[in-house]
Amino acid sequence: MAQVYVSIGSNIDRERNIDAALRELSAAYRQLEQSSVYESDAVGFDSTPFYNLVVGFRTDDSPRAIQDRLHAIENRHGRLRTTALAARTLDLDLLLYDDLVMSDGKLVLPRGDIDRYAFVLAPLAEIAGSALHPVTGSSYADMWASFADSRQTLTRVDWPATAK
């Protein structure tokens, strides 16, 4: 079984969409290891803040099958796919699949967002801090400790969200 990590983000009806993603991923992959939920500003475009987290799980599914499932979950929750950066009901990205390094034109592993965005690296380091990036060989904890973009701030959010 492969160890997989997936980032989850939403800035439209955040609590409901994050909760729905966690329910669907748990139903598909059973036991999820879940980071804290963080709030962060949108990066690269003006929009409302996002909630972000990372989950880990083990599976026999192929990377392509996981990505297809992630896209199906996004679609069920109103994800609009555009070429421009925009607000999202749900954004599910396959970050890691064991130590696999691949690029097939549609899927790149490990995902480049890992060392680019605080909202990906911090929650990944939280649940997989001692794991090593398959290309750089650095641990995610070390990568987070040396993350240099101070413009990307994160605020930990109480989760599960309180019922409204």
PDB file of C-alpha atoms in Angstrom:
ATOM      1  CA  MET A   1       0.000   0.000   0.000  1.00  0.00           C
ATOM      2  CA  ALA A   2       1.204   3.469  -0.877  1.00  0.00           C
ATOM      3  CA  GLN A   3       1.339   6.360   1.599  1.00  0.00           C
ATOM      4  CA  VAL A   4      -0.497   9.290   0.033  1.00  0.00           C
ATOM      5  CA  TYR A   5      -0.885  12.937   1.034  1.00  0.00           C
ATOM      6  CA  VAL A   6      -3.603  15.225  -0.306  1.00  0.00           C
ATOM      7  CA  SER A   7      -4.085  18.942   0.279  1.00  0.00           C
ATOM      8  CA  ILE A   8      -7.606  20.268   0.797  1.00  0.00           C
ATOM      9  CA  GLY A   9      -8.621  23.890   0.384  1.00  0.00           C
ATOM     10  CA  SER A  10     -11.781  25.962   0.106  1.00  0.00           C
ATOM     11  CA  ASN A  11     -12.742  29.611   0.208  1.00  0.00           C
ATOM     12  CA  ILE A  12     -16.419  29.289  -0.713  1.00  0.00           C
ATOM     13  CA  ASP A  13     -18.655  27.939   2.059  1.00  0.00           C
ATOM     14  CA  ARG A  14     -15.437  26.687   3.620  1.00  0.00           C
ATOM     15  CA  GLU A  15     -16.724  24.699   6.586  1.00  0.00           C
ATOM     16  CA  ARG A  16     -19.332  22.798   4.595  1.00  0.00           C
ATOM     17  CA  ASN A  17     -17.013  21.991   1.691  1.00  0.00           C
ATOM     18  CA  ILE A  18     -14.050  20.948   3.855  1.00  0.00           C
ATOM     19  CA  ASP A  19     -16.343  18.756   5.946  1.00  0.00           C
ATOM     20  CA  ALA A  20     -17.819  17.174   2.794  1.00  0.00           C
ATOM     21  CA  ALA A  21     -14.351  16.467   1.380  1.00  0.00           C
ATOM     22  CA  LEU A  22     -13.243  14.851   4.638  1.00  0.00           C
ATOM     23  CA  ARG A  23     -16.375  12.676   4.739  1.00  0.00           C
ATOM     24  CA  GLU A  24     -15.932  11.529   1.125  1.00  0.00           C
ATOM     25  CA  LEU A  25     -12.204  10.865   1.492  1.00  0.00           C
ATOM     26  CA  SER A  26     -12.806   8.966   4.726  1.00  0.00           C
ATOM     27  CA  ALA A  27     -15.489   6.850   3.051  1.00  0.00           C
ATOM     28  CA  ALA A  28     -13.127   6.058   0.164  1.00  0.00           C
ATOM     29  CA  TYR A  29      -9.864   5.575   2.041  1.00  0.00           C
ATOM     30  CA  ARG A  30     -11.036   4.772   5.576  1.00  0.00           C
ATOM     31  CA  GLN A  31      -8.552   6.064   8.102  1.00  0.00           C
ATOM     32  CA  LEU A  32      -7.308   9.587   7.410  1.00  0.00           C
ATOM     33  CA  GLU A  33      -4.460  11.253   9.232  1.00  0.00           C
ATOM     34  CA  GLN A  34      -5.482  14.905   9.362  1.00  0.00           C
ATOM     35  CA  SER A  35      -3.482  18.052   9.988  1.00  0.00           C
ATOM     36  CA  SER A  36      -4.848  21.104  11.698  1.00  0.00           C
ATOM     37  CA  VAL A  37      -6.980  23.411   9.577  1.00  0.00           C
ATOM     38  CA  TYR A  38      -5.379  26.739   8.704  1.00  0.00           C
ATOM     39  CA  GLU A  39      -6.769  29.963   7.332  1.00  0.00           C
ATOM     40  CA  SER A  40      -4.663  31.757   4.734  1.00  0.00           C
ATOM     41  CA  ASP A  41      -5.082  34.583   2.284  1.00  0.00           C
ATOM     42  CA  ALA A  42      -5.559  33.750  -1.364  1.00  0.00           C
ATOM     43  CA  VAL A  43      -2.193  33.723  -3.153  1.00  0.00           C
ATOM     44  CA  GLY A  44      -1.935  35.169  -6.647  1.00  0.00           C
ATOM     45  CA  PHE A  45      -5.448  36.647  -6.789  1.00  0.00           C
ATOM     46  CA  ASP A  46      -7.824  38.776  -4.735  1.00  0.00           C
ATOM     47  CA  SER A  47     -10.434  36.717  -2.923  1.00  0.00           C
ATOM     48  CA  THR A  48     -11.709  35.720   0.482  1.00  0.00           C
ATOM     49  CA  PRO A  49      -9.380  33.683   2.739  1.00  0.00           C
ATOM     50  CA  PHE A  50      -9.047  29.929   2.341  1.00  0.00           C
ATOM     51  CA  TYR A  51      -9.220  27.090   4.823  1.00  0.00           C
ATOM     52  CA  ASN A  52      -6.467  24.547   4.116  1.00  0.00           C
ATOM     53  CA  LEU A  53      -5.286  21.247   5.538  1.00  0.00           C
ATOM     54  CA  VAL A  54      -3.516  18.053   4.495  1.00  0.00           C
ATOM     55  CA  VAL A  55      -4.660  14.478   4.960  1.00  0.00           C
ATOM     56  CA  GLY A  56      -2.655  11.294   4.669  1.00  0.00           C
ATOM     57  CA  PHE A  57      -3.835   7.761   4.014  1.00  0.00           C
ATOM     58  CA  ARG A  58      -2.704   4.426   2.650  1.00  0.00           C
ATOM     59  CA  THR A  59      -4.164   2.935  -0.519  1.00  0.00           C
ATOM     60  CA  ASP A  60      -3.635   0.468  -3.332  1.00  0.00           C
ATOM     61  CA  ASP A  61      -5.197   2.916  -5.812  1.00  0.00           C
ATOM     62  CA  SER A  62      -2.914   4.234  -8.545  1.00  0.00           C
ATOM     63  CA  PRO A  63      -1.987   7.935  -8.606  1.00  0.00           C
ATOM     64  CA  ARG A  64      -4.258   8.453 -11.625  1.00  0.00           C
ATOM     65  CA  ALA A  65      -7.199   6.734  -9.859  1.00  0.00           C
ATOM     66  CA  ILE A  66      -6.681   8.961  -6.810  1.00  0.00           C
ATOM     67  CA  GLN A  67      -6.532  12.086  -8.948  1.00  0.00           C
ATOM     68  CA  ASP A  68      -9.706  11.035 -10.790  1.00  0.00           C
ATOM     69  CA  ARG A  69     -11.477  10.509  -7.447  1.00  0.00           C
ATOM     70  CA  LEU A  70     -10.285  13.924  -6.193  1.00  0.00           C
ATOM     71  CA  HIS A  71     -11.597  15.628  -9.341  1.00  0.00           C
ATOM     72  CA  ALA A  72     -14.937  13.814  -8.994  1.00  0.00           C
ATOM     73  CA  ILE A  73     -15.290  15.019  -5.388  1.00  0.00           C
ATOM     74  CA  GLU A  74     -14.440  18.582  -6.457  1.00  0.00           C
ATOM     75  CA  ASN A  75     -16.989  18.403  -9.281  1.00  0.00           C
ATOM     76  CA  ARG A  76     -19.743  17.119  -6.966  1.00  0.00           C
ATOM     77  CA  HIS A  77     -19.191  20.187  -4.815  1.00  0.00           C
ATOM     78  CA  GLY A  78     -19.396  22.756  -7.589  1.00  0.00           C
ATOM     79  CA  ARG A  79     -15.743  23.191  -8.522  1.00  0.00           C
ATOM     80  CA  LEU A  80     -15.425  25.307 -11.651  1.00  0.00           C
ATOM     81  CA  ARG A  81     -12.289  24.639 -13.662  1.00  0.00           C
ATOM     82  CA  THR A  82     -10.849  27.739 -15.264  1.00  0.00           C
ATOM     83  CA  THR A  83      -7.366  28.629 -16.416  1.00  0.00           C
ATOM     84  CA  ALA A  84      -7.267  31.660 -14.115  1.00  0.00           C
ATOM     85  CA  LEU A  85      -6.712  31.579 -10.373  1.00  0.00           C
ATOM     86  CA  ALA A  86     -10.113  32.047  -8.755  1.00  0.00           C
ATOM     87  CA  ALA A  87     -12.191  31.291  -5.672  1.00  0.00           C
ATOM     88  CA  ARG A  88     -12.920  27.596  -5.179  1.00  0.00           C
ATOM     89  CA  THR A  89     -15.595  25.581  -3.485  1.00  0.00           C
ATOM     90  CA  LEU A  90     -13.063  22.790  -3.147  1.00  0.00           C
ATOM     91  CA  ASP A  91      -9.464  22.253  -4.216  1.00  0.00           C
ATOM     92  CA  LEU A  92      -8.053  18.738  -3.724  1.00  0.00           C
ATOM     93  CA  ASP A  93      -4.478  18.122  -4.842  1.00  0.00           C
ATOM     94  CA  LEU A  94      -2.472  14.919  -4.742  1.00  0.00           C
ATOM     95  CA  LEU A  95       0.830  15.987  -3.184  1.00  0.00           C
ATOM     96  CA  LEU A  96       2.717  12.736  -2.690  1.00  0.00           C
ATOM     97  CA  TYR A  97       2.393   9.074  -3.559  1.00  0.00           C
ATOM     98  CA  ASP A  98       5.082   7.233  -1.604  1.00  0.00           C
ATOM     99  CA  ASP A  99       8.408   8.385  -3.049  1.00  0.00           C
ATOM    100  CA  LEU A 100       7.143   8.381  -6.633  1.00  0.00           C
ATOM    101  CA  VAL A 101       8.607  11.017  -8.944  1.00  0.00           C
ATOM    102  CA  MET A 102       6.615  11.354 -12.155  1.00  0.00           C
ATOM    103  CA  SER A 103       5.237  13.737 -14.729  1.00  0.00           C
ATOM    104  CA  ASP A 104       2.826  12.442 -17.343  1.00  0.00           C
ATOM    105  CA  GLY A 105       1.482  15.719 -18.677  1.00  0.00           C
ATOM    106  CA  LYS A 106      -1.558  15.654 -16.368  1.00  0.00           C
ATOM    107  CA  LEU A 107      -0.075  14.648 -13.036  1.00  0.00           C
ATOM    108  CA  VAL A 108       3.199  15.747 -11.463  1.00  0.00           C
ATOM    109  CA  LEU A 109       4.514  14.058  -8.324  1.00  0.00           C
ATOM    110  CA  PRO A 110       5.680  15.286  -5.967  1.00  0.00           C
ATOM    111  CA  ARG A 111       3.479  18.347  -6.456  1.00  0.00           C
ATOM    112  CA  GLY A 112       5.445  21.569  -6.830  1.00  0.00           C
ATOM    113  CA  ASP A 113       3.150  23.396  -4.405  1.00  0.00           C
ATOM    114  CA  ILE A 114       4.801  21.636  -1.465  1.00  0.00           C
ATOM    115  CA  ASP A 115       7.761  23.993  -1.167  1.00  0.00           C
ATOM    116  CA  ARG A 116       5.993  27.005  -2.697  1.00  0.00           C
ATOM    117  CA  TYR A 117       3.033  27.587  -0.385  1.00  0.00           C
ATOM    118  CA  ALA A 118       2.872  27.811   3.401  1.00  0.00           C
ATOM    119  CA  PHE A 119      -0.714  26.511   3.354  1.00  0.00           C
ATOM    120  CA  VAL A 120       0.565  23.241   1.860  1.00  0.00           C
ATOM    121  CA  LEU A 121       3.942  22.836   3.568  1.00  0.00           C
ATOM    122  CA  ALA A 122       2.903  23.670   7.157  1.00  0.00           C
ATOM    123  CA  PRO A 123       0.090  21.104   7.398  1.00  0.00           C
ATOM    124  CA  LEU A 124       2.203  18.512   5.557  1.00  0.00           C
ATOM    125  CA  ALA A 125       5.090  19.078   7.977  1.00  0.00           C
ATOM    126  CA  GLU A 126       2.629  18.722  10.857  1.00  0.00           C
ATOM    127  CA  ILE A 127       1.590  15.168   9.910  1.00  0.00           C
ATOM    128  CA  ALA A 128       4.633  13.984   7.924  1.00  0.00           C
ATOM    129  CA  GLY A 129       7.466  16.072   9.370  1.00  0.00           C
ATOM    130  CA  SER A 130      10.064  13.306   9.360  1.00  0.00           C
ATOM    131  CA  ALA A 131       9.202  12.082   5.839  1.00  0.00           C
ATOM    132  CA  LEU A 132      11.670  13.072   3.130  1.00  0.00           C
ATOM    133  CA  HIS A 133      10.875  14.927  -0.070  1.00  0.00           C
ATOM    134  CA  PRO A 134      11.616  12.386  -2.841  1.00  0.00           C
ATOM    135  CA  VAL A 135      13.591  14.895  -4.936  1.00  0.00           C
ATOM    136  CA  THR A 136      15.405  17.121  -2.438  1.00  0.00           C
ATOM    137  CA  GLY A 137      15.837  14.568   0.335  1.00  0.00           C
ATOM    138  CA  SER A 138      14.918  17.208   2.922  1.00  0.00           C
ATOM    139  CA  SER A 139      12.394  16.448   5.640  1.00  0.00           C
ATOM    140  CA  TYR A 140       9.145  18.374   5.520  1.00  0.00           C
ATOM    141  CA  ALA A 141       9.819  19.627   9.054  1.00  0.00           C
ATOM    142  CA  ASP A 142      13.184  21.067   7.923  1.00  0.00           C
ATOM    143  CA  MET A 143      11.597  22.535   4.809  1.00  0.00           C
ATOM    144  CA  TRP A 144       8.958  24.262   6.940  1.00  0.00           C
ATOM    145  CA  ALA A 145      11.543  25.493   9.449  1.00  0.00           C
ATOM    146  CA  SER A 146      13.438  27.194   6.624  1.00  0.00           C
ATOM    147  CA  PHE A 147      10.385  28.453   4.704  1.00  0.00           C
ATOM    148  CA  ALA A 148      11.247  32.021   3.806  1.00  0.00           C
ATOM    149  CA  ASP A 149       8.101  33.712   2.472  1.00  0.00           C
ATOM    150  CA  SER A 150       6.920  35.750   5.439  1.00  0.00           C
ATOM    151  CA  ARG A 151       4.081  37.244   3.345  1.00  0.00           C
ATOM    152  CA  GLN A 152       2.239  33.920   3.530  1.00  0.00           C
ATOM    153  CA  THR A 153       0.672  33.914   6.979  1.00  0.00           C
ATOM    154  CA  LEU A 154      -1.342  31.094   8.471  1.00  0.00           C
ATOM    155  CA  THR A 155      -3.803  31.064  11.343  1.00  0.00           C
ATOM    156  CA  ARG A 156      -4.798  27.774  12.931  1.00  0.00           C
ATOM    157  CA  VAL A 157      -8.589  27.318  12.970  1.00  0.00           C
ATOM    158  CA  ASP A 158     -10.630  25.430  15.559  1.00  0.00           C
ATOM    159  CA  TRP A 159     -11.857  22.262  13.887  1.00  0.00           C
ATOM    160  CA  PRO A 160     -14.277  20.660  13.621  1.00  0.00           C
ATOM    161  CA  ALA A 161     -16.147  23.843  12.903  1.00  0.00           C
ATOM    162  CA  THR A 162     -18.904  24.627  15.350  1.00  0.00           C
ATOM    163  CA  ALA A 163     -22.410  23.942  14.086  1.00  0.00           C
ATOM    164  CA  LYS A 164     -24.265  26.997  12.838  1.00  0.00           C
TER     165      LYS A 164
END
